[in-house]
Short mmCIF file of C-alpha atoms in Angstrom, two decimals:
data_model
loop_
_atom_site.label_atom_id
_atom_site.label_comp_id
_atom_site.label_asym_id
_atom_site.label_seq_id
_atom_site.Cartn_x
_atom_site.Cartn_y
_atom_site.Cartn_z
CA UNK W 1 -26.88 -18.24 -26.98
CA UNK W 2 -26.02 -15.83 -24.67
CA UNK W 3 -23.46 -13.28 -24.83
CA UNK W 4 -20.49 -13.19 -21.60
CA UNK W 5 -21.39 -10.35 -19.59
CA UNK W 6 -18.09 -7.55 -19.63
CA UNK W 7 -17.89 -6.25 -15.73
CA UNK W 8 -16.68 -2.35 -16.10
CA UNK W 9 -14.20 -2.00 -13.80
CA UNK W 10 -12.47 1.41 -13.25
CA UNK W 11 -9.30 1.24 -13.72
CA UNK W 12 -6.80 2.96 -10.90
CA UNK W 13 -5.46 6.44 -11.89
CA UNK W 14 -2.49 5.34 -12.76
CA UNK W 15 -0.76 1.64 -13.51
CA UNK W 16 2.00 0.03 -10.55
CA UNK W 17 4.38 -0.62 -13.83
CA UNK W 18 4.14 3.59 -14.28
CA UNK W 19 4.88 4.07 -10.80
CA UNK W 20 7.94 2.03 -10.19
CA UNK W 21 9.62 4.47 -13.75
CA UNK W 22 9.99 7.59 -11.65
CA UNK W 23 12.62 8.71 -8.91
CA UNK W 24 11.97 9.42 -5.24
CA UNK W 25 11.04 13.44 -5.88
CA UNK W 26 8.66 12.58 -8.70
CA UNK W 27 6.96 9.94 -6.18
CA UNK W 28 6.82 12.29 -3.13
CA UNK W 29 5.06 14.67 -5.47
CA UNK W 30 2.67 11.89 -6.43
CA UNK W 31 1.90 10.95 -2.95
CA UNK W 32 2.13 14.97 -2.12
CA UNK W 33 -0.97 15.97 -5.45
CA UNK W 34 -2.87 12.86 -4.32
CA UNK W 35 -3.01 13.83 -0.72
CA UNK W 36 -4.33 17.64 -2.20
CA UNK W 37 -6.46 16.02 -4.19
CA UNK W 38 -8.30 13.85 -1.10
CA UNK W 39 -8.34 17.28 0.94
CA UNK W 40 -10.31 18.78 -2.23
CA UNK W 41 -12.90 15.50 -2.41
CA UNK W 42 -13.24 16.41 1.69
CA UNK W 43 -13.79 19.88 1.32
CA UNK W 44 -16.13 19.47 -1.75
CA UNK W 45 -18.28 16.98 0.26
CA UNK W 46 -18.53 19.31 3.16
CA UNK W 47 -19.54 21.55 1.02
CA UNK W 48 -22.29 19.07 -0.54
CA UNK W 49 -21.15 19.62 -4.28
CA UNK W 50 -21.58 16.75 -6.27
CA UNK W 51 -18.46 14.47 -6.22
CA UNK W 52 -17.61 10.86 -7.14
CA UNK W 53 -17.12 9.32 -4.50
CA UNK W 54 -15.02 6.53 -5.90
CA UNK W 55 -12.30 8.89 -6.57
CA UNK W 56 -11.86 8.65 -2.82
CA UNK W 57 -10.89 4.88 -3.10
CA UNK W 58 -8.92 5.95 -5.85
CA UNK W 59 -6.01 8.36 -4.63
CA UNK W 60 -5.95 6.18 -1.62
CA UNK W 61 -4.92 3.66 -3.74
CA UNK W 62 -2.79 5.48 -5.26
CA UNK W 63 -1.07 6.77 -2.08
CA UNK W 64 -0.58 3.28 -1.15
CA UNK W 65 1.29 1.58 -4.17
CA UNK W 66 3.15 4.63 -3.77
CA UNK W 67 4.57 4.06 -0.31
CA UNK W 68 4.62 0.99 -0.69
CA UNK W 69 6.95 1.32 -3.76
CA UNK W 70 9.27 3.89 -1.37
CA UNK W 71 9.14 0.86 0.86
CA UNK W 72 10.57 -1.35 -1.51
CA UNK W 73 13.24 0.93 -2.55
CA UNK W 74 13.99 1.52 0.76
CA UNK W 75 14.33 -2.07 1.74
CA UNK W 76 16.76 -2.54 -1.32
CA UNK W 77 19.10 -0.04 0.20
CA UNK W 78 19.27 -1.93 3.45
CA UNK W 79 17.11 0.19 5.79
CA UNK W 80 15.48 -1.56 8.86
CA UNK W 81 11.94 -0.79 9.75
CA UNK W 82 12.65 1.63 13.21
CA UNK W 83 14.74 3.90 10.75
CA UNK W 84 12.34 3.85 7.59
CA UNK W 85 9.37 4.75 10.52
CA UNK W 86 11.83 7.53 11.96
CA UNK W 87 12.61 8.84 8.94
CA UNK W 88 9.00 8.96 7.60
CA UNK W 89 8.25 10.41 10.90
CA UNK W 90 10.85 13.47 10.78
CA UNK W 91 9.32 14.40 7.13
CA UNK W 92 5.68 14.42 8.19
CA UNK W 93 6.70 16.63 10.88
CA UNK W 94 8.73 18.63 8.87
CA UNK W 95 5.78 18.74 7.17
CA UNK W 96 7.71 17.72 3.65
CA UNK W 97 4.64 16.96 1.96
CA UNK W 98 2.53 20.22 2.76
CA UNK W 99 5.54 22.12 1.02
CA UNK W 100 5.01 20.01 -2.23
CA UNK W 101 1.28 20.82 -2.36
CA UNK W 102 0.37 23.44 -4.94
CA UNK W 103 -1.45 26.51 -3.78
CA UNK W 104 -5.38 26.35 -3.54
CA UNK W 105 -6.50 28.73 -5.68
CA UNK W 106 -7.87 31.99 -3.85
CA UNK W 107 -11.24 33.52 -5.01
CA UNK W 108 -10.14 37.07 -5.96
CA UNK W 109 -12.46 39.64 -5.71
CA UNK W 110 -14.75 40.54 -8.55
CA UNK W 111 -15.73 44.20 -7.95
#
């Protein structure tokens, strides 16, 4: 008798149920943090460091889930698509996400 094989799929960083419990500021913080992690992964890849390439997909998926939750909440508030995109563009050009990102660690002088 043959045993069924199990496929070990990597779970997303967080469940959508957990993300829905976050308030709007926490969602923006999570988006900024995942964007920062994507940037760190890109820099590590360009420096030919060893990275898990599957982390790119996981962080992109998390950002997409968070943005979907943001849009669902704006629909519930009655915001139409045009107004939502204008506000999103203003937030991008105002660099709200960059202001929310943690600072990168600078290597110190070890003289």
